[in-house]
mmCIF file of C-alpha atoms in Angstrom:
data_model
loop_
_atom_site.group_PDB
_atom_site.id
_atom_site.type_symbol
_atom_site.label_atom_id
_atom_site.label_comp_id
_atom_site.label_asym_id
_atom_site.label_seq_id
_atom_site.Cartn_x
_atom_site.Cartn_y
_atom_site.Cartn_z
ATOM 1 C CA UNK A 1 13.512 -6.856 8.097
ATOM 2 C CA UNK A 2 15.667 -4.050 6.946
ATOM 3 C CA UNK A 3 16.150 -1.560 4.275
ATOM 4 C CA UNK A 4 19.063 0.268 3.043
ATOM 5 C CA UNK A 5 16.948 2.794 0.567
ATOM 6 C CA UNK A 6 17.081 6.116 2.127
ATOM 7 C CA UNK A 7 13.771 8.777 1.837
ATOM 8 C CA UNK A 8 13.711 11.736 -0.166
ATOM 9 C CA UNK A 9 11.915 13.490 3.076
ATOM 10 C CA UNK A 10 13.094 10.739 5.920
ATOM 11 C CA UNK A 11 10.576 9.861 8.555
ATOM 12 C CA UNK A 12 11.300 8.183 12.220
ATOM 13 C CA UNK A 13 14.496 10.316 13.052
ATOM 14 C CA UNK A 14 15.093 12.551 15.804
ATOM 15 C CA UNK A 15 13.304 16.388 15.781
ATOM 16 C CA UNK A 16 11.173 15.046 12.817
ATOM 17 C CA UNK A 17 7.987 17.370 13.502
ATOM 18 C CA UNK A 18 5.244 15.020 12.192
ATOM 19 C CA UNK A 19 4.843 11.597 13.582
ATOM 20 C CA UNK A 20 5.589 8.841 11.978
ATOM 21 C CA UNK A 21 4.449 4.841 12.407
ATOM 22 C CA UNK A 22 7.064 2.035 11.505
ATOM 23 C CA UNK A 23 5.436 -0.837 9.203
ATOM 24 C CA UNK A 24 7.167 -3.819 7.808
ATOM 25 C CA UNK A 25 6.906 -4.207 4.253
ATOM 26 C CA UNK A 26 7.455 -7.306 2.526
ATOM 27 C CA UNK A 27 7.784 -5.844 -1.084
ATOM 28 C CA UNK A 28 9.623 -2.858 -0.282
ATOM 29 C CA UNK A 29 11.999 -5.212 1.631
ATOM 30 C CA UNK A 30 11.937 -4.081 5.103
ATOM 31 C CA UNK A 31 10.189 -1.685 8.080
ATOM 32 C CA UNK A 32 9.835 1.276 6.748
ATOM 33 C CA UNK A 33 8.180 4.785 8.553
ATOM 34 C CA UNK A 34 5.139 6.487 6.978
ATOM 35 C CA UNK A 35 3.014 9.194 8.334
ATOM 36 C CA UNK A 36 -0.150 8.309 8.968
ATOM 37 C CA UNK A 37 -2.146 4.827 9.729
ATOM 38 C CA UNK A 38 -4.215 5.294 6.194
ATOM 39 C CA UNK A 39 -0.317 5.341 4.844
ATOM 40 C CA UNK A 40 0.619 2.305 6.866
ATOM 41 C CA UNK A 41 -2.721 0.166 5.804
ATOM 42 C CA UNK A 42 -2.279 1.445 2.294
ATOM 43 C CA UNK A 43 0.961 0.405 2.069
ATOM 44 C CA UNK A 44 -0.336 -3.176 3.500
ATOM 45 C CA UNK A 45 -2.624 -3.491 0.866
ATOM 46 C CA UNK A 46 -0.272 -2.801 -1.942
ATOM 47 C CA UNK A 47 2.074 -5.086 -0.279
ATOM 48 C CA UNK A 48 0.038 -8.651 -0.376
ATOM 49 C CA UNK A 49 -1.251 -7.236 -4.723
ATOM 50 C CA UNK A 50 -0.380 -9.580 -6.780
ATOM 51 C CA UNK A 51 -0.111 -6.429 -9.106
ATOM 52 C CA UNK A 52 2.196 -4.403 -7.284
ATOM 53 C CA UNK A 53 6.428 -6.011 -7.698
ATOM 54 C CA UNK A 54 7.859 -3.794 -5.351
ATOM 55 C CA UNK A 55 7.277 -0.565 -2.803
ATOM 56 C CA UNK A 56 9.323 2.764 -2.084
ATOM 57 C CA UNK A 57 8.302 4.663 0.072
ATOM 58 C CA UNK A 58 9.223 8.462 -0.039
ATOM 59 C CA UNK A 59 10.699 7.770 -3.031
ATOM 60 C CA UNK A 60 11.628 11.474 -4.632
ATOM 61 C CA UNK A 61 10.267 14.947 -4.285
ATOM 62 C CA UNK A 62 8.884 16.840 -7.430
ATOM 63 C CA UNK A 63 9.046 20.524 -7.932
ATOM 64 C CA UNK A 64 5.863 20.913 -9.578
ATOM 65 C CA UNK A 65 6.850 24.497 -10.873
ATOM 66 C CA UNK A 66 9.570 23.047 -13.337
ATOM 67 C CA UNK A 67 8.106 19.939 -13.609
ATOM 68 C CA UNK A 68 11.588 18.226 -12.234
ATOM 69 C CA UNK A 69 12.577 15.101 -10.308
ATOM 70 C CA UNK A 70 14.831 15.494 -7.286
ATOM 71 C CA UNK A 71 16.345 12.696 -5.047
ATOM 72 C CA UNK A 72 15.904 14.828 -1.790
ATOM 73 C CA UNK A 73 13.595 17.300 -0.693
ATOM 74 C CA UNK A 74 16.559 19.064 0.368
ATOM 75 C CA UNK A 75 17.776 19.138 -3.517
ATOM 76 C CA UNK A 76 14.498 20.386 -4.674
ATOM 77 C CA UNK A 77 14.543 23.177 -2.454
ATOM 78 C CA UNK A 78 18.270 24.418 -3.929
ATOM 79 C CA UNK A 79 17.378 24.201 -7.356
ATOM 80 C CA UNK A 80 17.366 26.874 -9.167
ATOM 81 C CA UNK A 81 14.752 29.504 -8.869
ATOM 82 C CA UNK A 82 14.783 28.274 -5.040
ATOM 83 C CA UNK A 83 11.601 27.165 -3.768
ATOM 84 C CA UNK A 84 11.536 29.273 -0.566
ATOM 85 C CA UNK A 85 8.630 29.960 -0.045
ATOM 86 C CA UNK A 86 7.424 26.848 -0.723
ATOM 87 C CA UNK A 87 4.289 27.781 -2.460
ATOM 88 C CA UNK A 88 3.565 30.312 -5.380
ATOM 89 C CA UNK A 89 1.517 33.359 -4.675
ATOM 90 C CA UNK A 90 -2.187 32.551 -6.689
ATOM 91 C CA UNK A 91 -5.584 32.132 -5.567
ATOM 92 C CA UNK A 92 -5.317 29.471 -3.981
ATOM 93 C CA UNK A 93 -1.110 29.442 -3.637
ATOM 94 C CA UNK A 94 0.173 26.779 -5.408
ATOM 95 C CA UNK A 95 2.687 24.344 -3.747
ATOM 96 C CA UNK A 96 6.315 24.023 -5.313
ATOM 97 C CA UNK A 97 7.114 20.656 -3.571
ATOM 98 C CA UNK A 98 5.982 17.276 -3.612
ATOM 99 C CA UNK A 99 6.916 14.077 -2.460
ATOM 100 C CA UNK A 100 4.690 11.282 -2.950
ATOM 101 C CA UNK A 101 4.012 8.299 -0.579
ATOM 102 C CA UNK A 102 5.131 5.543 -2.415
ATOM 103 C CA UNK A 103 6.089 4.758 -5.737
ATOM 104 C CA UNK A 104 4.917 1.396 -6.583
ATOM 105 C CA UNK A 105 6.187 -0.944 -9.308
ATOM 106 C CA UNK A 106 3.997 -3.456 -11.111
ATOM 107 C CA UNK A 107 3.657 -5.734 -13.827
ATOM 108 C CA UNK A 108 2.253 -2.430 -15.586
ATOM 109 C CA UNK A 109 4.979 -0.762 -17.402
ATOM 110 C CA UNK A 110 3.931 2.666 -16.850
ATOM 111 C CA UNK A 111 5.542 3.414 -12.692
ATOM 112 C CA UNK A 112 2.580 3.900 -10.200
ATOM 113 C CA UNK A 113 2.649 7.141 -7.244
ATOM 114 C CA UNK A 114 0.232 6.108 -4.413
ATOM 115 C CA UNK A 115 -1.016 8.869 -2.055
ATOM 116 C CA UNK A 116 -3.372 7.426 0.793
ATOM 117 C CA UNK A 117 -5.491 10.925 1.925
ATOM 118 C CA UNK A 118 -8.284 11.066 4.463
ATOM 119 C CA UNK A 119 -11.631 11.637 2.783
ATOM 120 C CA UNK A 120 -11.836 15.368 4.245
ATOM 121 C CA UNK A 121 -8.511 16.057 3.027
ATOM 122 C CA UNK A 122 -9.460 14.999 -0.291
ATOM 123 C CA UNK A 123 -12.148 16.893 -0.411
ATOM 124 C CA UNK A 124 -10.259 20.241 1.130
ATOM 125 C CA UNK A 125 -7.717 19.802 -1.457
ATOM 126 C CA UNK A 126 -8.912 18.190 -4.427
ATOM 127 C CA UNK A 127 -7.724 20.864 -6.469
ATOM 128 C CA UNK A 128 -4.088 20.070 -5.693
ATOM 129 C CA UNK A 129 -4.073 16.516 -5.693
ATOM 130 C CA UNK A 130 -5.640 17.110 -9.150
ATOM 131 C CA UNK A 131 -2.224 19.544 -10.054
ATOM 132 C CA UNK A 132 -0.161 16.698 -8.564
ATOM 133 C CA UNK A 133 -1.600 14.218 -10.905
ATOM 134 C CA UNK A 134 -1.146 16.280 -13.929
ATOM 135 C CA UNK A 135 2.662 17.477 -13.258
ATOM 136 C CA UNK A 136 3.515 13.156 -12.579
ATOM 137 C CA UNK A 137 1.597 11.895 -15.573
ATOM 138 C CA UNK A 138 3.854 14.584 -18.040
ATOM 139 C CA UNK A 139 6.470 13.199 -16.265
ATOM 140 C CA UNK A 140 5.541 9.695 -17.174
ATOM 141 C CA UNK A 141 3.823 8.349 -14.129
ATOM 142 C CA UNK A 142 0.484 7.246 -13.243
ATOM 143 C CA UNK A 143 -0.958 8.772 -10.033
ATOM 144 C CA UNK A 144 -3.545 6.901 -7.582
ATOM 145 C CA UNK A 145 -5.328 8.779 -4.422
ATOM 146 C CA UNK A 146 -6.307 6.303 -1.594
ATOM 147 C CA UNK A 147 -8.900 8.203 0.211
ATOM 148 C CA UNK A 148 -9.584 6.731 3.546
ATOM 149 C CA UNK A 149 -12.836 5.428 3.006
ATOM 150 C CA UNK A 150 -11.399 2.829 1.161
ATOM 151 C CA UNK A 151 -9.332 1.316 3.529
ATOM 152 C CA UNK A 152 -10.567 2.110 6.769
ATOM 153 C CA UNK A 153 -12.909 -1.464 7.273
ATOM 154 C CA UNK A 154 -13.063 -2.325 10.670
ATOM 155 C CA UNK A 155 -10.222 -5.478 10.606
ATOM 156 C CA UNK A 156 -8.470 -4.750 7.427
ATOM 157 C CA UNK A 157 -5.858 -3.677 8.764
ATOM 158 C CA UNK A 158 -5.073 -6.256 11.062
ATOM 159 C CA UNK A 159 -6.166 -8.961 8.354
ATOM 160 C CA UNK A 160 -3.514 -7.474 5.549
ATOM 161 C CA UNK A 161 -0.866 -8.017 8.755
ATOM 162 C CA UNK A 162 -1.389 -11.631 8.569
ATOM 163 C CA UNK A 163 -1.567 -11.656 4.676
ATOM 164 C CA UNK A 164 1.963 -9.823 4.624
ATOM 165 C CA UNK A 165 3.367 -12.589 7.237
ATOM 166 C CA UNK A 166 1.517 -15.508 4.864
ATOM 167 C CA UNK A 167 3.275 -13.678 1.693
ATOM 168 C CA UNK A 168 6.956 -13.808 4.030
ATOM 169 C CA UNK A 169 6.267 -17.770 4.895
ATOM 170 C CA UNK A 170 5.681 -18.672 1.510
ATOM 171 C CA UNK A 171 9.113 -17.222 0.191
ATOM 172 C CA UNK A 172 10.749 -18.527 3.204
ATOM 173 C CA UNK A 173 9.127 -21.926 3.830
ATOM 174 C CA UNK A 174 7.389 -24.825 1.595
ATOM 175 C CA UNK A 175 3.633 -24.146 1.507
ATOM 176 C CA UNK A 176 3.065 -27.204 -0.154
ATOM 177 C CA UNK A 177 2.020 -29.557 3.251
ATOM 178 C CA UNK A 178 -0.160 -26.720 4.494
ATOM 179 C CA UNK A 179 -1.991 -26.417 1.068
ATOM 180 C CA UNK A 180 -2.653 -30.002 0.617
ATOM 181 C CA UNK A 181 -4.259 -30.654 3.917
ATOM 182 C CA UNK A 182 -6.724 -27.021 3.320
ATOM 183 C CA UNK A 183 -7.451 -28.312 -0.385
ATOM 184 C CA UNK A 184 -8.678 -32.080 1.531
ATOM 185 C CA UNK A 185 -10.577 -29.942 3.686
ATOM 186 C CA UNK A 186 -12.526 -27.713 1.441
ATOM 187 C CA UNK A 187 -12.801 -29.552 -1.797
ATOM 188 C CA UNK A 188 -16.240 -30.880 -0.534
ATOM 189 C CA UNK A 189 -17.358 -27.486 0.325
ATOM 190 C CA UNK A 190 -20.351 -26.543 -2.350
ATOM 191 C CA UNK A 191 -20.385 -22.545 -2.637
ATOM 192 C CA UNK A 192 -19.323 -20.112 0.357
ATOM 193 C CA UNK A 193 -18.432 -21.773 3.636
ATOM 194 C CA UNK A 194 -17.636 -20.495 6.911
ATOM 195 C CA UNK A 195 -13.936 -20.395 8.189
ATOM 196 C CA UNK A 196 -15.356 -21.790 11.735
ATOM 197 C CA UNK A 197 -16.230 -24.937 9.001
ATOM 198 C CA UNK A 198 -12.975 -25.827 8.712
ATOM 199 C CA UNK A 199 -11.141 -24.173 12.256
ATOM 200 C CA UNK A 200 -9.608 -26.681 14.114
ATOM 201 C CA UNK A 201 -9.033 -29.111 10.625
ATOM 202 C CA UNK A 202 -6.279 -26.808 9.849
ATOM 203 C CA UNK A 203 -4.512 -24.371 11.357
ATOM 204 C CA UNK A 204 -4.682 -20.265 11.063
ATOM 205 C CA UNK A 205 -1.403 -20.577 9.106
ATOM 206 C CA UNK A 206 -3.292 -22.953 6.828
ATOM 207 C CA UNK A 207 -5.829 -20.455 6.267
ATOM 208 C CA UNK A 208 -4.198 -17.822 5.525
ATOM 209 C CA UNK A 209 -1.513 -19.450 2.985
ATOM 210 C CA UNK A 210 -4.632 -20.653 1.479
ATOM 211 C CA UNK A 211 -5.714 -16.988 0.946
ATOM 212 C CA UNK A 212 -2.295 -15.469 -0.249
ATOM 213 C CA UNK A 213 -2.347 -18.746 -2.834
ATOM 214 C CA UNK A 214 -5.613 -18.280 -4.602
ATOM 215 C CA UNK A 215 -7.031 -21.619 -2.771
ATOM 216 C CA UNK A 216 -9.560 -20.184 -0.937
ATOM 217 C CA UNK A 217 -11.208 -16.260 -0.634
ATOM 218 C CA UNK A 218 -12.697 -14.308 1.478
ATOM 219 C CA UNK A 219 -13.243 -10.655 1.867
ATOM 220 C CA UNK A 220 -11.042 -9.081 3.482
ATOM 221 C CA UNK A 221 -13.070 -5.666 4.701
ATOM 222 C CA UNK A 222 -15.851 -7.891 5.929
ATOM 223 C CA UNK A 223 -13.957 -7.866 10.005
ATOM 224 C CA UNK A 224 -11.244 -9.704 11.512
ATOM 225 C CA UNK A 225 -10.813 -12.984 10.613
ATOM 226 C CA UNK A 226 -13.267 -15.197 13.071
ATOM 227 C CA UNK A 227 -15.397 -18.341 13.029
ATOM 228 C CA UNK A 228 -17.534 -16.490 10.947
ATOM 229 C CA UNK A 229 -15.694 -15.319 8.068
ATOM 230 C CA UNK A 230 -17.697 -15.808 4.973
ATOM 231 C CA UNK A 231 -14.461 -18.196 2.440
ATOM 232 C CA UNK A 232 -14.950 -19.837 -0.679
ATOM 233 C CA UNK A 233 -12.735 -21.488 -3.672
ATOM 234 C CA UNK A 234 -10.886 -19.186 -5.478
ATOM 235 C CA UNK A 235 -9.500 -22.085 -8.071
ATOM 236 C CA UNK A 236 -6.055 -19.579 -8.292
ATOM 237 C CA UNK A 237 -8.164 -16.333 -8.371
ATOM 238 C CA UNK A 238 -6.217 -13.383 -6.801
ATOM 239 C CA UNK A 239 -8.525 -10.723 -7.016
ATOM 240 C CA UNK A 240 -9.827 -10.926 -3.327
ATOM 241 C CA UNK A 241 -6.469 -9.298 -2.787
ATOM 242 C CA UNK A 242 -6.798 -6.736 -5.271
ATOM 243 C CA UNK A 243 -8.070 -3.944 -3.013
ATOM 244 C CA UNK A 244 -7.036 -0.782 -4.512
ATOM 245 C CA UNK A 245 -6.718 0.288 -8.320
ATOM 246 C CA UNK A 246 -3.230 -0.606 -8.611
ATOM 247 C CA UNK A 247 -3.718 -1.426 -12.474
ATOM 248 C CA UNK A 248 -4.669 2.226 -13.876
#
């Protein structure tokens, strides 16, 4: 996968001073570079929400003095009085420039910014995330923190990877062979089942088509997927993939 969209503050390219890790995205269309690995598995879990209709990552930069959208950091920083420095002299200084994660859009109306934070830094700077919020939402945006607590389950990660591939299948293939052999295999099953109770019946692909499609359900924070995964019938129920509060 590929994308075309370029960053308001581009990651991945040479003399870029922070690192950056590459992550294919099914909704925003391609592999795309965010900062940290609480950016990469939040971007995951927006990716397999039935909510969420599409991903941008580093999608403008906001000068939170004039309350103004720029396409570029670059722009931002020539507009007019010029943000250099890049913070405001207070107690604490105020930052001038923004640029969110992602901007996600959904089957809300109102456009979503996602920031994915460790817990400390949430905590170290709560009072400017709080700024941040206030400057998008008069600018007509909703505004979501991800602190990492939420999203740092041992597995997840590696779990949304294979939800993201199931999602890519299903455009790409028909599901519909897969889904009838799974729904043989657990229409007998009487409550929560283990996935080792139907491993081998079906295959992983199975499994997790099954999950993407509201089949079966599972939890996806409880570990990698194993013999011992705790499923059970979702009868079209998505909300096992609802992981983050994508519909603020």
């Amino acid at each position: 996968m590929s994308s075309s969209k370029k960053a308001a503050r581009p990651l991945g390219v040479r003399g870029h001073q922070k690192r950056s890790h590459l992550v294919a995205s099914y909704k925003a269309g391609g592999e795309m570079f965010v900062e940290t690995a609480d950016e990469s598995t939040t971007m995951l879990a927006i990716d397999i929400d039935p909510r969420a209709v599409s991903i941008s990552p580093q999608p403008f930069t906001v000068r939170l003095d004039l309350e103004k959208i720029f396409a570029t950091k670059a722009e931002a920083l020539k507009a007019t009085p010029r943000a250099r420095p890049e913070r405001i002299d207070g107690e604490p200084p105020l930052e001038r420039i923004y640029t969110p994660d992602f901007l996600v859009g959904r089957t809300n109306p109102v456009p979503l910014v996602v920031e994915a934070k460790s817990a400390a830094e949430v905590a170290r700077i709560g009072e400017a995330l709080a700024r941040r919020g206030r400057v998008l939402n008069n600018l007509g945006f909703h505004y979501l923190v991800v602190p990492s607590t939420e999203i740092e389950h041992r597995g997840l990660h590696a779990n949304l990877v294979h939800m993201r591939d199931a999602m890519k299948y299903r455009r790409d293939n028909d599901e519909r062979p897969f889904l009838d052999d799974l729904i043989k295999q657990v229409d007998g099953q009487d409550g929560k089942f283990l996935l080792g109770d139907i491993k081998g019946a079906v295959s992983d692909l199975c499994i997790y088509l099954g999950l993407v499609s509201g089949v079966i359900a599972c939890d996806l924070r409880s570990g990698n997927f194993n013999v011992n995964t705790v499923l059970w019938q979702a009868h079209g129920d998505l909300s096992h993939l609802q992981l983050l509060q994508l519909g603020l």
